[in-house]
Tab-separated table of C-alpha atoms and ligand atoms in Angstrom:
chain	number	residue	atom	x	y	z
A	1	UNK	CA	-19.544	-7.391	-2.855
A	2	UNK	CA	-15.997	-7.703	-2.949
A	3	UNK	CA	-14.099	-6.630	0.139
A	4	UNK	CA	-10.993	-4.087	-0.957
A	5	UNK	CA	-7.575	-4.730	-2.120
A	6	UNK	CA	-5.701	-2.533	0.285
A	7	UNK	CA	-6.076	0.651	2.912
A	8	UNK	CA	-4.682	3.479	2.316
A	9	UNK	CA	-5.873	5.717	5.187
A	10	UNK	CA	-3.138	6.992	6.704
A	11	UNK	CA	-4.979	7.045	10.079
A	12	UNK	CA	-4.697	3.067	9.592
A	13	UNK	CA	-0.867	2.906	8.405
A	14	UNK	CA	0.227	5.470	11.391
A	15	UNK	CA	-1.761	3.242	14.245
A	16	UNK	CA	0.152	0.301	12.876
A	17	UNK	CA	3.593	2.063	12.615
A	18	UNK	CA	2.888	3.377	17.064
A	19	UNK	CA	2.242	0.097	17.796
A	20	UNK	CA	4.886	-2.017	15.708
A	21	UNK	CA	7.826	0.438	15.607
A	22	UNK	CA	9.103	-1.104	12.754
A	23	UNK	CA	12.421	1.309	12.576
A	24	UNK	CA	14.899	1.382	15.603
A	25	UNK	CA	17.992	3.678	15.895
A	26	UNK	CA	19.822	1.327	13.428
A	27	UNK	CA	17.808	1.651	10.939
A	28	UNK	CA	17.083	5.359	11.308
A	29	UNK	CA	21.074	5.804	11.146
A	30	UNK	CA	21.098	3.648	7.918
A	31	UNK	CA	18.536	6.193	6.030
A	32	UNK	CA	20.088	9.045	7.061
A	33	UNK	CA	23.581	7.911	6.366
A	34	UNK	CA	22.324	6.698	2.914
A	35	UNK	CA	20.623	10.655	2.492
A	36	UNK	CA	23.767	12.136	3.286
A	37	UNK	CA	25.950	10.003	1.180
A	38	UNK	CA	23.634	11.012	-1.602
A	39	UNK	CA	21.971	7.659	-2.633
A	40	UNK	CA	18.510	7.825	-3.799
A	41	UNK	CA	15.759	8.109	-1.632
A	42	UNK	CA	14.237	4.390	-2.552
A	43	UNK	CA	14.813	2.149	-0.125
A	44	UNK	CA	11.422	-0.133	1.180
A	45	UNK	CA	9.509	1.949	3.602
A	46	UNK	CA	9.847	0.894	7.442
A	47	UNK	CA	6.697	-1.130	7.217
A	48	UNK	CA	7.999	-3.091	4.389
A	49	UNK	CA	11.387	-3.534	5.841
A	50	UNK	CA	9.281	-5.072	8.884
A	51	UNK	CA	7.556	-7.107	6.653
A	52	UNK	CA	10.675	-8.444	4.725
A	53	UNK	CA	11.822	-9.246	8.770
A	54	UNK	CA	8.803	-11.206	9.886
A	55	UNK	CA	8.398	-13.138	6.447
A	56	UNK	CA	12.235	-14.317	6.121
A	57	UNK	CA	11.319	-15.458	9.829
A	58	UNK	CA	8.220	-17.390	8.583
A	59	UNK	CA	10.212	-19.018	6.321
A	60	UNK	CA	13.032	-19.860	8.652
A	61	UNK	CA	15.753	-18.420	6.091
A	62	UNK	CA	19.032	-19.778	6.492
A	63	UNK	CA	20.038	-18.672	2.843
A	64	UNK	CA	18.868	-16.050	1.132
A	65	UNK	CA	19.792	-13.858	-1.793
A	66	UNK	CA	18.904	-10.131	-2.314
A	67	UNK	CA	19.024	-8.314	-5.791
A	68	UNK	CA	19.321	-4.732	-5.019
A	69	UNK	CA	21.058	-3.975	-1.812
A	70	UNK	CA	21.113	-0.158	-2.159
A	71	UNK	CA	23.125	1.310	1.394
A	72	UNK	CA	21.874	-2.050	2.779
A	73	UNK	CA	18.324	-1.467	4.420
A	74	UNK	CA	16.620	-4.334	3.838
A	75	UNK	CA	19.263	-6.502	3.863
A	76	UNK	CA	19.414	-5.664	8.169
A	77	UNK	CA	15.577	-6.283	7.825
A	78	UNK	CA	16.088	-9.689	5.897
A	79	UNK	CA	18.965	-10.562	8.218
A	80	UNK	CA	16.830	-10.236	11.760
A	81	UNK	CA	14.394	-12.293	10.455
A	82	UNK	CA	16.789	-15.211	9.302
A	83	UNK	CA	18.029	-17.680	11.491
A	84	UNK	CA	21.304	-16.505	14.335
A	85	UNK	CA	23.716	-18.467	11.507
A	86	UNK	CA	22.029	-17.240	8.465
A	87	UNK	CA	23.850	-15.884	5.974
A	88	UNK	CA	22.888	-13.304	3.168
A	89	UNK	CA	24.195	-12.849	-0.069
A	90	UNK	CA	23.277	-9.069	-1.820
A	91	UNK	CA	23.844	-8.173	-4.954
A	92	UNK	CA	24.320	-4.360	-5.925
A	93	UNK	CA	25.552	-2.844	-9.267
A	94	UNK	CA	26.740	0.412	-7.941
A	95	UNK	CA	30.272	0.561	-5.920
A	96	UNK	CA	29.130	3.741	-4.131
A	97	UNK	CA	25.799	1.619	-3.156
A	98	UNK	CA	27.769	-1.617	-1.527
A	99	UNK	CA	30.191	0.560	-0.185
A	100	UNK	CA	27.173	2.243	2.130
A	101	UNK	CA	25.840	-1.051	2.593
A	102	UNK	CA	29.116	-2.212	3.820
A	103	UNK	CA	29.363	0.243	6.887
A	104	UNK	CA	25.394	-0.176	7.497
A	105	UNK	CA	25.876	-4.192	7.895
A	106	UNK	CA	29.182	-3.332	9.982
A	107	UNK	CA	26.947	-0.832	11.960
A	108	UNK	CA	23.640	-3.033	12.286
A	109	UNK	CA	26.596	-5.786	13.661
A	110	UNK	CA	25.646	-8.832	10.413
A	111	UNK	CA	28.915	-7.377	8.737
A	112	UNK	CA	29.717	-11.352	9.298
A	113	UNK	CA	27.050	-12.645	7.992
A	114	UNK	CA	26.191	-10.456	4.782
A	115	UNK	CA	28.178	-11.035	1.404
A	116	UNK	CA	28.500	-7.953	-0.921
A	117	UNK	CA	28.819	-8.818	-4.594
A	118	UNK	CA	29.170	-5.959	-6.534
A	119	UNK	CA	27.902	-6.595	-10.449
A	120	UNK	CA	24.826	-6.583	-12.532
A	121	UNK	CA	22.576	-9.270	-10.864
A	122	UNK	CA	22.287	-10.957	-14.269
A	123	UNK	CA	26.357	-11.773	-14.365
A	124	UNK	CA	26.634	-12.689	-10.405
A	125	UNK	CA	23.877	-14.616	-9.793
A	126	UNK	CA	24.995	-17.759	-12.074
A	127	UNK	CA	28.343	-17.477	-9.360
A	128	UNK	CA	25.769	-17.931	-6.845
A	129	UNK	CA	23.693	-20.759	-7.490
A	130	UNK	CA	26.296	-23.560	-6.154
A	131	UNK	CA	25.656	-22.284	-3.476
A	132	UNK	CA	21.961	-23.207	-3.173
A	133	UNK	CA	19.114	-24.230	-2.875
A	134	UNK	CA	18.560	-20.815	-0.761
A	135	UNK	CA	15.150	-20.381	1.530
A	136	UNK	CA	14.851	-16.764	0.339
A	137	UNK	CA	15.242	-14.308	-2.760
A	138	UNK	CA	14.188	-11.167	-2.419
A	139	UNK	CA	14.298	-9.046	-5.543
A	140	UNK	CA	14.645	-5.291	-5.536
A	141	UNK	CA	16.365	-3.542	-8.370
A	142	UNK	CA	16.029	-3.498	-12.258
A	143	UNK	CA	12.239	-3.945	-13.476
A	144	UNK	CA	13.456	-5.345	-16.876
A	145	UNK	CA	15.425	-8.059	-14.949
A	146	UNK	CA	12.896	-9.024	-13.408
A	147	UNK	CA	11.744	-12.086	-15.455
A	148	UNK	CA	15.232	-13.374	-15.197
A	149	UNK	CA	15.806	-12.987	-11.395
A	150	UNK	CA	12.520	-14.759	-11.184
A	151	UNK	CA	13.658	-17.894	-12.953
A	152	UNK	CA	16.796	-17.729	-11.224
A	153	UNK	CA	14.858	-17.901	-8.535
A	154	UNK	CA	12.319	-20.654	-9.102
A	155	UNK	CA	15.715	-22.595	-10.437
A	156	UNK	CA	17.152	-21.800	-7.184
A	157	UNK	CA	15.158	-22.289	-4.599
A	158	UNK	CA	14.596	-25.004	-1.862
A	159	UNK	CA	10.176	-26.375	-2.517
A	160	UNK	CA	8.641	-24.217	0.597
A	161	UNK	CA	11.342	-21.162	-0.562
A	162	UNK	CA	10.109	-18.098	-0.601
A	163	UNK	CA	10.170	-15.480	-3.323
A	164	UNK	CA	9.191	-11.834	-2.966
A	165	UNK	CA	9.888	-8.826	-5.686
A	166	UNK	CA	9.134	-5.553	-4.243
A	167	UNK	CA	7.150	-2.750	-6.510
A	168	UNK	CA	4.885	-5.139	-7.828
A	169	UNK	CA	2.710	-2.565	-8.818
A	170	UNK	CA	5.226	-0.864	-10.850
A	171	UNK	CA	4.460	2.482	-9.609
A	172	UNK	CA	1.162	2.904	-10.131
A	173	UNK	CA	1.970	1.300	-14.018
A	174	UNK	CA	1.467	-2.727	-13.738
A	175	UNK	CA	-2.258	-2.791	-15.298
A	176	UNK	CA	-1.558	0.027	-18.661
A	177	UNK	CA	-0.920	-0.806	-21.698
A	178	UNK	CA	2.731	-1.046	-22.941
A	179	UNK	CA	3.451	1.620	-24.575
A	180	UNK	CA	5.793	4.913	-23.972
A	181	UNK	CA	8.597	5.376	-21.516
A	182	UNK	CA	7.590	2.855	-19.206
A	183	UNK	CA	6.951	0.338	-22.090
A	184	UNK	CA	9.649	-2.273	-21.604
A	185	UNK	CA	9.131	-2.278	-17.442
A	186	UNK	CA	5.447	-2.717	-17.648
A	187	UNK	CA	6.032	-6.008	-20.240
A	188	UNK	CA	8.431	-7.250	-18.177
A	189	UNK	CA	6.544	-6.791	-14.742
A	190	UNK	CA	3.600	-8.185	-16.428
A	191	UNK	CA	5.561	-11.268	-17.292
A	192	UNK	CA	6.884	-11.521	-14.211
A	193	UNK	CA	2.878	-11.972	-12.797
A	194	UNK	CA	1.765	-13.976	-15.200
A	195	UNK	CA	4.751	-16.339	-14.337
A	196	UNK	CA	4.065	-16.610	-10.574
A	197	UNK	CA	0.687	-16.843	-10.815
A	198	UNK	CA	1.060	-19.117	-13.607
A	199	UNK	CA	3.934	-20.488	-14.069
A	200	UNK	CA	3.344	-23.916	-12.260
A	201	UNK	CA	6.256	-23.137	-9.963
A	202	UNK	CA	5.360	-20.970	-7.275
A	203	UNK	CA	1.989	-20.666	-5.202
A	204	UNK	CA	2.136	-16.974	-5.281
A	205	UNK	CA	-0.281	-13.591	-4.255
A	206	UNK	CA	0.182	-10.105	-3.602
A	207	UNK	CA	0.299	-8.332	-0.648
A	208	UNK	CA	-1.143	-4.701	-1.164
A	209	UNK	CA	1.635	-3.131	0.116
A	210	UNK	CA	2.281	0.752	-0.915
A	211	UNK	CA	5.061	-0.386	-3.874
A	212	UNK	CA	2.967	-4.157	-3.875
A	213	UNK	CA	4.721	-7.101	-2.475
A	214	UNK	CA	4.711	-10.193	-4.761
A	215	UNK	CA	5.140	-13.392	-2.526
A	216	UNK	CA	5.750	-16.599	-3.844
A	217	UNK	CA	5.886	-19.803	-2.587
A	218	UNK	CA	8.282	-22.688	-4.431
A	219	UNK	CA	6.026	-25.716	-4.719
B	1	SAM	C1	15.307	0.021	-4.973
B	1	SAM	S1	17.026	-0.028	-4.742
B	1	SAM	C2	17.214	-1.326	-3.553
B	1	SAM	C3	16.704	-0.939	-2.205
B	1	SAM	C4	17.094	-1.912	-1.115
B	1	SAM	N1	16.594	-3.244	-1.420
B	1	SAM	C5	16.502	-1.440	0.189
B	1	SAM	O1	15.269	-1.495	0.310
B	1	SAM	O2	17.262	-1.007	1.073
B	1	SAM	C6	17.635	-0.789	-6.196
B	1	SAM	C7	19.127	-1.027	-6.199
B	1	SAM	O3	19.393	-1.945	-7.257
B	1	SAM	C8	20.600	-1.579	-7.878
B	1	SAM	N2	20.585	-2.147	-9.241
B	1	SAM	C9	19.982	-1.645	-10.354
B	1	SAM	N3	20.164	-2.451	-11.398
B	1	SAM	C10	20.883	-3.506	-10.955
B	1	SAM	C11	21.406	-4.671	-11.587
B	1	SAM	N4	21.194	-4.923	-12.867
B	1	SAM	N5	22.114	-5.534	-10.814
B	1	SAM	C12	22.317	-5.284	-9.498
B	1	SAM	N6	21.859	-4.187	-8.854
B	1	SAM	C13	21.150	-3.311	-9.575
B	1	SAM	C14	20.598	-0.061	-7.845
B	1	SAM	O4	21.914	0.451	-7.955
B	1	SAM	C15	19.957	0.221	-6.466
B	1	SAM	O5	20.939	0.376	-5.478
């Protein structure tokens, strides 16, 4: 028999959180700030933020691009992990979002190294790519733009860059059939799988994270 996807025991998750801490004060400040200011409650969980850290570390991420900065939570996560000159560039469509994110990069002390574009990813991220090949692109906003941040991507990475889009599952959605509300998201996530998997650019799995944490691999 097959062994299982995931864990969700809680027991499991809250053993893992003691031991790894993966939120200091910083963080903590950033979420609350982000609460108060009246953003929505949907940045990645500490463990994922933790993950985004230790992966953009693996990859030894000089570069990297973020699509969906939100008040700027995983873009301190991304920036830890990247190398002491690294340099991220985030890419939020709300004013009220990037100006959070502003004060939490200022805060977290990467205000130098973090570039704010405010837009829709789709118009800002042909501005970016002379500025490329990047190490990392972490995507985090729009489902239905997710096909084209992943080609931006795969266009736009360094071979060995790394790729990851967060709520790969699609809440709960990614396997039903398109049809209803969620129609247009679930085609497009499903395109976006069948591209990574399939695609012939990227070596690419998921980790069973809680959202799902697609993680591709430029060949
Ligand atoms: C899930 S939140 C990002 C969370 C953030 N990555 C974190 O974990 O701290 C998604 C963000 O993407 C932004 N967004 C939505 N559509 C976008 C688009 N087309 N271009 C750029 N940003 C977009 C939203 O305003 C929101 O702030």
């Amino acid at each position: 028999m097959n062994k299982p996807f995931g864990n969700c025991d809680p027991k499991l998750s809250d053993y893992v959180a003691r031991v790894y801490t993966p939120e200091d004060d910083v963080l903590v400040e950033i979420r609350a700030r982000s609460a108060a200011a009246g953003l929505p409650d949907i940045q990645v969980a500490a463990l994922d933020a933790l993950h985004l850290e230790v992966l953009a570390r693996a990859a030894r991420a000089r570069r990297a691009v973020e699509i969906g900065t939100l008040g700027g939570y995983s873009g301190v996560a991304l920036l830890r992990g990247m190398a002491p000159d690294g340099e991220l560039d985030t890419i939020e469509l709300s004013a009220r979002h990037a100006e959070i994110a502003r004060e939490s990069f200022r805060r977290a002390g990467v205000a130098g190294r973090a570039r704010i574009h405010v837009g829709a990813a789709a118009e800002v991220l042909p501005r970016l790519a002379s500025g490329g090949p990047f190490d990392l692109v972490f995507i985090d906003a729009d489902k239905e733009g997710y096909p084209a941040y992943l080609d931006w991507a795969a266009d736009n990475l360094r071979p060995g860059g790394v790729v990851l889009l967060d709520n790969a599952f699609l809440f709960g959605s990614l396997a039903d059939a398109p049809t209803g509300d969620r129609a247009v998201q679930i085609r497009a996530m499903q395109s976006v799988h069948e591209t990574l998997a399939r695609g012939g650019r990227f070596r690419a799995t998921v980790l069973p994270t809680g959202e799902g944490l697609a993680f591709g691999v430029r060949v």
